[in-house]
């Protein structure tokens, strides 16, 4: 089977070989002069073809960045030089197969290759690249994207796989993380200060091995997830990794004081679901002397039959085939009563990859900008076809898309220089135009996405469709956190 027969190895997904740095001059519209900083996106870019089956998540990590200053833009891209990629480069061939095939039995230390292809954040003066299955975190230079090594974690964390969706608190510079695995206690939580010192570290006991994807933070609390989509435990005992939706179990959310102890973890139950990504969380008064933790995110809209029953066996297959059907949702965890309230914010628009003004992370936000998810006629052919701007104050949304031939990436919020209001900035991201067979950088006015990009910047080569991105302002680059 050739690459053209595999959706996530062809078209806008196809891998590239080159690493380049160059100024961008092919601009439609105008690059805002009050946009200063750098956009960095991570994503899979398979270096060596491997035998067996291929999944989109298998590709080696590659960072793509665009620097903005004074109405000008410069593009650069570099591989994340993981240990696995270095081994394969030395051998001149693939040494691992993908996640659809059996792991390596001769490498108990690395049965699956940590591709570091999922998320990227700015922490302690460096970009940090992370992997969705959890593992070592790689440090990359914000100057040229070169891989500098790994984050030097505290010896107490030796061997723990750090999740891709660890958080950086921009106001304190702290790195908040969770690590999960297949042995009890199954999860750990910790906080490193902006100089790289481990300040808080604790076990988080779960009932068994789970597959959490994200977490949420507020100034005083962290929220970790125990969701009922995880291994079929009978198959797991036999050595097979088969997912099952345990629809009779509730979703559980653990609320941990940021610098607390295991004894202070409080668990809240909610409707069974599975979720990749949180939008935001914050603290509110419950009006009776207590505190509520409010969390928003984009859980799956569960597949149901005509009678409203959840199609339990079909749900894990949706994830395997990259069939995406999401909604925008809110949970409220009352620390006074121990009760959970939850509600749908929007189940009309299919939306995921939420972003906010990241300075506001952990504080009450009015806006969330989410990726508009399209539906495909082919399995394993996800479509990120535009953006949705959610206004939580008004309970409304606006959206933008350009039809089936445009494929956008997560576009983090980039504040204007000297920004004042929460939405006083831009959304910056990559877009693949399948008709023009070209990649672009798009810049939207975050306050009015419906009018389309204020700038489209054509790139000299394709940026393969990818996952998560971050915006690092010029001010953050200067202060180092």
Short mmCIF file of C-alpha atoms in Angstrom, two decimals:
data_model
loop_
_atom_site.label_atom_id
_atom_site.label_comp_id
_atom_site.label_asym_id
_atom_site.label_seq_id
_atom_site.Cartn_x
_atom_site.Cartn_y
_atom_site.Cartn_z
CA UNK A 1 0.00 0.00 0.00
CA UNK A 2 1.47 3.35 -1.02
CA UNK A 3 1.27 6.64 0.81
CA UNK A 4 -1.49 7.87 -1.50
CA UNK A 5 -3.73 5.06 -0.22
CA UNK A 6 -3.36 6.16 3.41
CA UNK A 7 -5.27 9.38 4.15
CA UNK A 8 -2.93 10.51 6.92
CA UNK A 9 0.17 10.04 4.74
CA UNK A 10 -1.12 11.87 1.68
CA UNK A 11 -2.22 15.38 0.68
CA UNK A 12 -1.85 17.82 3.53
CA UNK A 13 -0.77 14.98 5.86
CA UNK A 14 2.20 13.86 3.74
CA UNK A 15 5.58 14.13 5.49
CA UNK A 16 8.38 16.44 4.39
CA UNK A 17 12.17 16.07 4.57
CA UNK A 18 13.67 19.55 4.61
CA UNK A 19 14.53 21.92 7.45
CA UNK A 20 14.61 25.55 6.37
CA UNK A 21 14.67 29.10 7.73
CA UNK A 22 13.51 31.98 5.55
CA UNK A 23 11.65 35.28 5.50
CA UNK A 24 8.06 35.16 4.29
CA UNK A 25 7.14 37.72 1.65
CA UNK A 26 4.13 36.27 -0.23
CA UNK A 27 1.40 37.99 1.79
CA UNK A 28 -2.29 38.50 1.02
CA UNK A 29 -3.69 41.25 3.24
CA UNK A 30 -1.41 42.78 5.83
CA UNK A 31 0.54 41.31 8.72
CA UNK A 32 -0.43 43.32 11.83
CA UNK A 33 2.38 45.51 13.10
CA UNK A 34 1.21 45.06 16.71
CA UNK A 35 1.85 41.30 16.59
CA UNK A 36 5.19 40.44 18.22
CA UNK A 37 6.31 36.96 19.17
CA UNK A 38 6.40 33.47 17.76
CA UNK A 39 3.86 30.82 16.83
CA UNK A 40 5.13 27.24 17.26
CA UNK A 41 3.23 24.13 16.27
CA UNK A 42 4.11 20.48 16.86
CA UNK A 43 2.93 17.55 14.79
CA UNK A 44 3.73 14.16 13.26
CA UNK A 45 6.16 13.94 10.35
CA UNK A 46 7.23 10.37 9.61
CA UNK A 47 10.98 10.23 8.87
CA UNK A 48 11.27 6.53 7.90
CA UNK A 49 8.58 4.37 6.38
CA UNK A 50 7.89 1.33 8.54
CA UNK A 51 6.28 -2.02 7.78
CA UNK A 52 2.79 -2.63 9.09
CA UNK A 53 -0.12 -0.29 9.60
CA UNK A 54 0.11 3.46 10.03
CA UNK A 55 -1.79 5.79 12.33
CA UNK A 56 -1.67 9.59 12.18
CA UNK A 57 -0.21 9.69 15.68
CA UNK A 58 2.87 7.67 14.64
CA UNK A 59 4.90 10.40 12.95
CA UNK A 60 8.09 11.86 14.40
CA UNK A 61 7.74 15.26 16.04
CA UNK A 62 8.56 18.33 13.99
CA UNK A 63 8.28 21.91 15.18
CA UNK A 64 7.14 24.60 12.73
CA UNK A 65 7.50 28.20 13.85
CA UNK A 66 6.69 31.66 12.50
CA UNK A 67 8.26 34.73 14.09
CA UNK A 68 6.40 38.05 13.84
CA UNK A 69 7.78 41.52 14.42
CA UNK A 70 6.96 44.91 12.93
CA UNK A 71 4.68 43.51 10.23
CA UNK A 72 7.27 40.95 9.05
CA UNK A 73 7.31 37.16 9.37
CA UNK A 74 9.97 34.45 9.27
CA UNK A 75 9.39 30.69 9.05
CA UNK A 76 11.55 27.84 10.34
CA UNK A 77 11.10 24.13 11.01
CA UNK A 78 13.18 21.48 12.77
CA UNK A 79 12.83 17.85 13.82
CA UNK A 80 12.50 17.13 17.51
CA UNK A 81 15.61 14.98 17.83
CA UNK A 82 14.32 12.32 20.18
CA UNK A 83 16.38 9.32 21.26
CA UNK A 84 14.26 7.12 18.99
CA UNK A 85 14.73 9.32 15.93
CA UNK A 86 18.49 9.50 16.56
CA UNK A 87 18.64 5.69 16.69
CA UNK A 88 16.73 5.39 13.42
CA UNK A 89 18.87 8.03 11.72
CA UNK A 90 21.98 6.09 12.75
CA UNK A 91 20.47 2.86 11.42
CA UNK A 92 19.06 4.48 8.30
CA UNK A 93 15.73 2.73 8.74
CA UNK A 94 12.67 2.51 10.95
CA UNK A 95 13.22 0.53 14.17
CA UNK A 96 9.69 0.81 15.54
CA UNK A 97 6.28 0.18 14.01
CA UNK A 98 3.21 2.25 14.81
CA UNK A 99 0.64 2.08 17.57
CA UNK A 100 -1.60 -0.24 15.51
CA UNK A 101 1.10 -2.92 15.58
CA UNK A 102 2.75 -4.80 18.45
CA UNK A 103 5.30 -2.90 20.55
CA UNK A 104 8.96 -3.90 20.55
CA UNK A 105 9.57 -6.75 22.97
CA UNK A 106 13.34 -6.30 22.87
CA UNK A 107 13.10 -2.78 24.27
CA UNK A 108 11.22 -2.81 27.57
CA UNK A 109 12.54 0.72 28.15
CA UNK A 110 10.96 1.94 24.89
CA UNK A 111 8.43 -0.56 23.46
CA UNK A 112 6.76 2.32 21.62
CA UNK A 113 8.84 5.20 20.27
CA UNK A 114 8.40 8.49 22.09
CA UNK A 115 7.97 10.70 19.03
CA UNK A 116 7.44 13.90 21.08
CA UNK A 117 4.97 14.99 18.40
CA UNK A 118 1.95 16.25 20.33
CA UNK A 119 2.21 19.52 22.25
CA UNK A 120 4.72 22.32 22.76
CA UNK A 121 4.93 24.95 25.48
CA UNK A 122 7.37 27.69 26.55
CA UNK A 123 8.89 26.95 29.96
CA UNK A 124 12.00 28.17 31.78
CA UNK A 125 13.37 29.88 28.69
CA UNK A 126 12.96 26.93 26.33
CA UNK A 127 10.31 25.32 24.20
CA UNK A 128 9.30 21.95 25.64
CA UNK A 129 7.99 19.24 23.34
CA UNK A 130 5.75 16.48 24.71
CA UNK A 131 4.11 13.21 23.67
CA UNK A 132 0.47 12.16 24.05
CA UNK A 133 1.28 8.76 25.62
CA UNK A 134 3.55 10.42 28.15
CA UNK A 135 7.31 10.20 28.33
CA UNK A 136 10.48 12.23 28.52
CA UNK A 137 10.06 15.90 27.67
CA UNK A 138 12.46 17.45 25.15
CA UNK A 139 13.88 20.99 25.36
CA UNK A 140 14.22 22.98 22.14
CA UNK A 141 15.74 26.40 21.53
CA UNK A 142 13.28 29.23 20.86
CA UNK A 143 15.98 30.80 18.68
CA UNK A 144 16.40 28.09 16.05
CA UNK A 145 14.19 25.17 17.29
CA UNK A 146 17.24 22.91 17.71
CA UNK A 147 16.85 20.13 20.27
CA UNK A 148 18.91 20.94 23.37
CA UNK A 149 18.25 17.77 25.36
CA UNK A 150 15.62 16.67 27.83
CA UNK A 151 14.01 18.43 30.76
CA UNK A 152 16.08 17.44 33.77
CA UNK A 153 13.40 16.19 36.11
CA UNK A 154 13.85 15.54 39.80
CA UNK A 155 15.15 12.01 40.64
CA UNK A 156 11.83 11.31 42.38
CA UNK A 157 10.22 11.35 38.92
CA UNK A 158 12.61 8.83 37.37
CA UNK A 159 10.81 6.69 34.80
CA UNK A 160 7.48 8.48 35.09
CA UNK A 161 5.93 9.35 31.69
CA UNK A 162 4.98 13.04 31.78
CA UNK A 163 1.79 13.83 29.88
CA UNK A 164 1.68 15.95 26.73
CA UNK A 165 -0.89 18.26 28.26
CA UNK A 166 1.07 19.55 31.17
CA UNK A 167 0.42 23.24 31.81
CA UNK A 168 2.55 26.34 32.16
CA UNK A 169 1.11 29.12 34.34
CA UNK A 170 2.22 32.27 32.50
CA UNK A 171 1.81 34.41 35.58
CA UNK A 172 4.06 32.34 37.87
CA UNK A 173 6.16 30.49 35.28
CA UNK A 174 5.33 27.16 36.98
CA UNK A 175 5.13 23.87 35.08
CA UNK A 176 2.23 21.74 36.33
CA UNK A 177 2.09 18.15 35.15
CA UNK A 178 0.56 14.74 35.59
CA UNK A 179 2.15 11.43 34.74
CA UNK A 180 0.21 8.21 34.29
CA UNK A 181 1.15 4.56 33.88
CA UNK A 182 0.12 0.94 34.24
CA UNK A 183 1.27 0.35 37.79
CA UNK A 184 -0.28 1.56 41.04
CA UNK A 185 -0.90 4.36 41.98
CA UNK A 186 -1.39 4.88 38.17
CA UNK A 187 -0.97 8.67 38.32
CA UNK A 188 1.34 11.28 39.83
CA UNK A 189 0.93 15.05 40.00
CA UNK A 190 3.57 17.71 40.44
CA UNK A 191 4.59 21.35 40.09
CA UNK A 192 8.00 22.69 39.06
CA UNK A 193 8.90 26.32 39.62
CA UNK A 194 10.06 28.58 36.82
CA UNK A 195 13.70 27.70 37.51
CA UNK A 196 13.08 23.97 37.04
CA UNK A 197 12.92 22.89 40.71
CA UNK A 198 10.28 20.38 41.78
CA UNK A 199 8.12 22.10 44.40
CA UNK A 200 5.22 19.67 44.81
CA UNK A 201 5.01 15.98 43.92
CA UNK A 202 2.47 13.35 44.96
CA UNK A 203 0.84 10.08 43.98
CA UNK A 204 -2.76 10.22 42.77
CA UNK A 205 -4.30 6.82 43.45
CA UNK A 206 -6.64 5.61 40.71
CA UNK A 207 -8.73 2.40 40.67
CA UNK A 208 -6.63 1.04 37.81
CA UNK A 209 -4.70 2.03 34.67
CA UNK A 210 -6.42 4.86 32.86
CA UNK A 211 -5.95 7.02 29.75
CA UNK A 212 -6.29 10.65 30.87
CA UNK A 213 -5.40 13.20 28.21
CA UNK A 214 -5.60 16.66 29.78
CA UNK A 215 -5.81 18.54 33.06
CA UNK A 216 -6.97 21.98 34.18
CA UNK A 217 -5.57 24.58 36.56
CA UNK A 218 -6.75 27.54 38.59
CA UNK A 219 -4.56 29.74 40.82
CA UNK A 220 -5.25 27.49 43.83
CA UNK A 221 -6.29 24.11 42.37
CA UNK A 222 -5.49 21.54 39.72
CA UNK A 223 -8.14 19.25 38.21
CA UNK A 224 -7.08 15.78 37.02
CA UNK A 225 -9.30 13.34 35.12
CA UNK A 226 -10.34 9.71 35.63
CA UNK A 227 -12.65 8.95 32.70
CA UNK A 228 -14.44 5.66 31.94
CA UNK A 229 -12.86 5.03 28.54
CA UNK A 230 -9.86 2.82 29.25
CA UNK A 231 -8.61 -0.72 28.76
CA UNK A 232 -10.82 -3.78 28.56
CA UNK A 233 -9.34 -5.25 31.72
CA UNK A 234 -9.83 -8.89 30.63
CA UNK A 235 -7.87 -8.18 27.45
CA UNK A 236 -5.37 -6.12 29.44
CA UNK A 237 -4.70 -9.09 31.75
CA UNK A 238 -3.98 -11.17 28.65
CA UNK A 239 -1.47 -8.59 27.41
CA UNK A 240 -3.69 -6.93 24.77
CA UNK A 241 -4.52 -3.21 24.66
CA UNK A 242 -8.20 -3.06 23.75
CA UNK A 243 -10.19 0.02 24.70
CA UNK A 244 -13.62 -0.23 26.26
CA UNK A 245 -16.14 2.43 27.26
CA UNK A 246 -17.24 1.49 30.77
CA UNK A 247 -20.59 3.24 30.49
CA UNK A 248 -21.78 2.24 33.97
CA UNK A 249 -18.89 4.10 35.61
CA UNK A 250 -19.04 7.85 36.24
CA UNK A 251 -16.47 10.35 35.06
CA UNK A 252 -14.35 11.40 38.04
CA UNK A 253 -12.46 14.65 38.49
CA UNK A 254 -9.86 15.05 41.20
CA UNK A 255 -9.48 18.56 42.62
CA UNK A 256 -6.03 19.01 44.16
CA UNK A 257 -4.72 22.13 45.93
CA UNK A 258 -1.87 23.32 43.72
CA UNK A 259 0.70 22.73 46.44
CA UNK A 260 -1.33 20.30 48.50
CA UNK A 261 -0.95 16.72 49.71
CA UNK A 262 -2.55 13.42 48.60
CA UNK A 263 -4.92 13.57 51.59
CA UNK A 264 -6.39 16.82 50.24
CA UNK A 265 -7.48 15.38 46.87
CA UNK A 266 -11.26 15.55 46.47
CA UNK A 267 -13.05 13.49 43.82
CA UNK A 268 -16.20 14.68 42.05
CA UNK A 269 -18.41 12.43 39.95
CA UNK A 270 -20.14 13.39 36.70
CA UNK A 271 -21.83 11.77 33.71
CA UNK A 272 -19.72 9.14 31.92
CA UNK A 273 -17.85 10.62 28.96
CA UNK A 274 -14.42 10.94 27.41
CA UNK A 275 -12.61 14.17 26.66
CA UNK A 276 -9.34 15.11 25.04
CA UNK A 277 -9.07 18.81 25.81
CA UNK A 278 -9.99 21.35 28.47
CA UNK A 279 -10.74 24.92 27.43
CA UNK A 280 -10.30 26.58 30.84
CA UNK A 281 -11.10 26.40 34.55
CA UNK A 282 -11.54 29.01 37.26
CA UNK A 283 -12.84 29.59 40.78
CA UNK A 284 -16.19 31.23 41.58
CA UNK A 285 -18.14 31.89 44.75
CA UNK A 286 -21.15 29.60 45.12
CA UNK A 287 -23.06 32.45 46.80
CA UNK A 288 -23.22 30.61 50.13
CA UNK A 289 -19.72 31.06 51.43
CA UNK A 290 -18.19 28.29 49.38
CA UNK A 291 -16.14 27.94 46.20
CA UNK A 292 -17.06 26.32 42.91
CA UNK A 293 -14.49 25.17 40.38
CA UNK A 294 -15.84 25.81 36.89
CA UNK A 295 -14.29 23.80 34.03
CA UNK A 296 -15.12 23.98 30.32
CA UNK A 297 -14.01 21.61 27.58
CA UNK A 298 -14.94 19.65 24.49
CA UNK A 299 -15.99 16.09 25.38
CA UNK A 300 -17.23 13.61 22.81
CA UNK A 301 -20.90 13.61 21.99
CA UNK A 302 -21.55 9.93 22.65
CA UNK A 303 -22.99 7.87 19.76
CA UNK A 304 -26.51 6.68 20.52
CA UNK A 305 -29.18 4.53 18.92
CA UNK A 306 -32.70 5.70 18.08
CA UNK A 307 -33.77 4.99 21.67
CA UNK A 308 -31.04 7.13 23.17
CA UNK A 309 -28.88 4.24 24.35
CA UNK A 310 -25.12 4.74 24.12
CA UNK A 311 -23.49 2.56 21.45
CA UNK A 312 -20.93 1.26 23.91
CA UNK A 313 -18.98 -0.94 21.49
CA UNK A 314 -18.95 1.63 18.69
CA UNK A 315 -17.50 4.46 20.78
CA UNK A 316 -13.92 3.10 21.06
CA UNK A 317 -13.96 2.42 17.31
CA UNK A 318 -14.76 6.09 16.70
CA UNK A 319 -11.52 7.06 18.41
CA UNK A 320 -9.52 4.44 16.52
CA UNK A 321 -10.89 5.68 13.18
CA UNK A 322 -10.45 9.38 14.07
CA UNK A 323 -14.21 9.94 13.82
CA UNK A 324 -14.78 13.19 15.65
CA UNK A 325 -18.05 14.41 17.14
CA UNK A 326 -17.59 16.85 20.01
CA UNK A 327 -19.56 19.41 21.98
CA UNK A 328 -18.74 22.35 24.23
CA UNK A 329 -19.50 21.58 27.88
CA UNK A 330 -19.30 22.90 31.45
CA UNK A 331 -18.75 21.21 34.81
CA UNK A 332 -19.07 22.89 38.23
CA UNK A 333 -17.47 21.24 41.28
CA UNK A 334 -18.73 22.68 44.55
CA UNK A 335 -16.02 22.47 47.22
CA UNK A 336 -18.53 23.23 49.98
CA UNK A 337 -21.10 20.54 49.14
CA UNK A 338 -19.06 18.04 47.14
CA UNK A 339 -21.67 18.13 44.39
CA UNK A 340 -21.20 18.41 40.62
CA UNK A 341 -23.36 20.39 38.24
CA UNK A 342 -22.88 20.00 34.51
CA UNK A 343 -24.47 21.31 31.34
CA UNK A 344 -24.10 21.43 27.57
CA UNK A 345 -22.95 24.81 26.29
CA UNK A 346 -23.16 23.89 22.59
CA UNK A 347 -23.96 20.49 21.07
CA UNK A 348 -24.83 21.88 17.64
CA UNK A 349 -21.36 22.77 16.41
CA UNK A 350 -18.78 19.97 16.19
CA UNK A 351 -15.72 21.59 17.81
CA UNK A 352 -12.44 20.65 19.48
CA UNK A 353 -8.88 21.93 20.18
CA UNK A 354 -10.09 24.86 22.33
CA UNK A 355 -7.79 27.80 23.00
CA UNK A 356 -8.11 30.89 25.18
CA UNK A 357 -6.10 34.01 25.91
CA UNK A 358 -3.47 32.02 27.80
CA UNK A 359 -2.68 34.85 30.23
CA UNK A 360 -6.23 34.18 31.47
CA UNK A 361 -5.67 30.46 32.04
CA UNK A 362 -7.13 29.57 35.43
CA UNK A 363 -9.13 32.81 35.57
CA UNK A 364 -12.69 33.39 34.40
CA UNK A 365 -12.84 33.79 30.63
CA UNK A 366 -15.62 34.94 28.36
CA UNK A 367 -14.23 33.52 25.10
CA UNK A 368 -13.01 30.19 23.81
CA UNK A 369 -11.80 29.76 20.23
CA UNK A 370 -12.30 26.17 19.12
CA UNK A 371 -11.44 24.31 15.93
CA UNK A 372 -14.46 23.57 13.74
CA UNK A 373 -14.41 19.84 13.06
CA UNK A 374 -15.69 18.58 9.73
CA UNK A 375 -16.87 15.11 8.84
CA UNK A 376 -15.15 12.96 6.24
CA UNK A 377 -16.30 10.22 3.92
CA UNK A 378 -13.16 8.20 4.70
CA UNK A 379 -12.07 6.57 7.95
CA UNK A 380 -8.97 8.07 9.51
CA UNK A 381 -9.35 11.30 7.55
CA UNK A 382 -10.11 13.99 10.13
CA UNK A 383 -10.95 17.50 8.94
CA UNK A 384 -10.13 20.66 10.87
CA UNK A 385 -12.12 22.96 8.66
CA UNK A 386 -12.33 26.31 10.47
CA UNK A 387 -12.89 28.04 13.80
CA UNK A 388 -15.69 28.70 16.29
CA UNK A 389 -15.67 31.64 18.70
CA UNK A 390 -17.69 30.85 21.81
CA UNK A 391 -19.02 33.74 23.89
CA UNK A 392 -19.88 32.28 27.29
CA UNK A 393 -21.37 35.54 28.55
CA UNK A 394 -23.93 35.73 25.76
CA UNK A 395 -24.24 31.99 25.16
CA UNK A 396 -23.60 32.45 21.44
CA UNK A 397 -21.02 31.41 18.88
CA UNK A 398 -19.73 32.59 15.52
CA UNK A 399 -17.79 30.44 13.09
CA UNK A 400 -15.66 30.60 9.97
CA UNK A 401 -14.77 28.04 7.34
CA UNK A 402 -13.80 28.05 3.68
CA UNK A 403 -15.23 24.76 2.47
CA UNK A 404 -13.94 21.22 2.21
CA UNK A 405 -10.59 22.01 0.59
CA UNK A 406 -9.10 24.02 3.47
CA UNK A 407 -7.56 22.28 6.50
CA UNK A 408 -6.68 24.49 9.47
CA UNK A 409 -4.56 23.81 12.57
CA UNK A 410 -5.10 24.75 16.17
CA UNK A 411 -4.57 28.52 16.25
CA UNK A 412 -3.51 29.86 19.65
CA UNK A 413 -4.52 33.33 20.74
CA UNK A 414 -1.77 35.91 20.17
CA UNK A 415 -2.37 39.12 22.16
CA UNK A 416 -1.73 42.45 20.51
CA UNK A 417 1.16 44.47 21.86
CA UNK A 418 -0.22 46.36 24.87
CA UNK A 419 -3.51 44.44 24.73
CA UNK A 420 -6.33 45.51 27.03
CA UNK A 421 -9.42 43.31 26.52
CA UNK A 422 -9.55 39.50 26.68
CA UNK A 423 -10.12 39.16 22.93
CA UNK A 424 -7.75 41.99 21.94
CA UNK A 425 -5.51 39.94 19.70
CA UNK A 426 -5.22 37.43 16.86
CA UNK A 427 -5.53 33.74 16.11
CA UNK A 428 -2.39 32.52 14.34
CA UNK A 429 -2.12 29.11 12.72
CA UNK A 430 -1.30 27.05 9.64
CA UNK A 431 -3.72 26.15 6.86
CA UNK A 432 -3.40 23.62 4.04
CA UNK A 433 -5.17 24.55 0.78
CA UNK A 434 -5.80 21.27 -1.02
CA UNK A 435 -6.75 23.00 -4.27
CA UNK A 436 -3.68 25.23 -4.39
CA UNK A 437 -1.54 22.40 -2.93
CA UNK A 438 0.09 24.95 -0.66
CA UNK A 439 0.40 25.78 3.03
CA UNK A 440 -0.34 29.22 4.47
CA UNK A 441 -0.05 31.00 7.79
CA UNK A 442 -3.37 32.63 8.61
CA UNK A 443 -3.88 35.55 11.00
CA UNK A 444 -7.44 36.22 12.19
CA UNK A 445 -8.75 39.12 14.24
CA UNK A 446 -9.82 37.19 17.36
CA UNK A 447 -12.67 39.62 18.00
CA UNK A 448 -14.19 39.02 14.55
CA UNK A 449 -13.20 35.68 13.03
CA UNK A 450 -16.21 35.69 10.70
CA UNK A 451 -14.60 38.25 8.38
CA UNK A 452 -11.81 35.79 7.59
CA UNK A 453 -8.04 36.14 7.87
CA UNK A 454 -6.56 39.64 7.94
CA UNK A 455 -3.41 38.06 6.50
CA UNK A 456 -2.60 34.90 4.53
CA UNK A 457 1.09 34.21 4.19
CA UNK A 458 2.08 31.58 1.64
CA UNK A 459 4.80 29.13 2.69
CA UNK A 460 7.48 27.70 0.38
CA UNK A 461 6.76 24.10 1.39
CA UNK A 462 3.99 22.08 2.96
CA UNK A 463 3.45 22.10 6.71
CA UNK A 464 1.96 18.66 7.37
CA UNK A 465 -1.32 18.72 9.27
CA UNK A 466 -0.57 18.47 12.96
CA UNK A 467 -1.68 18.82 16.52
CA UNK A 468 -1.02 21.48 19.13
CA UNK A 469 0.57 24.90 19.01
CA UNK A 470 1.59 27.68 21.36
CA UNK A 471 2.08 31.42 21.10
CA UNK A 472 5.05 32.97 22.88
CA UNK A 473 4.87 36.74 23.05
CA UNK A 474 7.96 38.88 22.59
CA UNK A 475 7.56 39.96 26.20
CA UNK A 476 7.65 36.34 27.45
CA UNK A 477 10.64 35.53 25.27
CA UNK A 478 12.46 38.51 26.77
CA UNK A 479 11.74 37.59 30.42
CA UNK A 480 12.30 33.87 29.90
CA UNK A 481 9.05 32.44 31.33
#
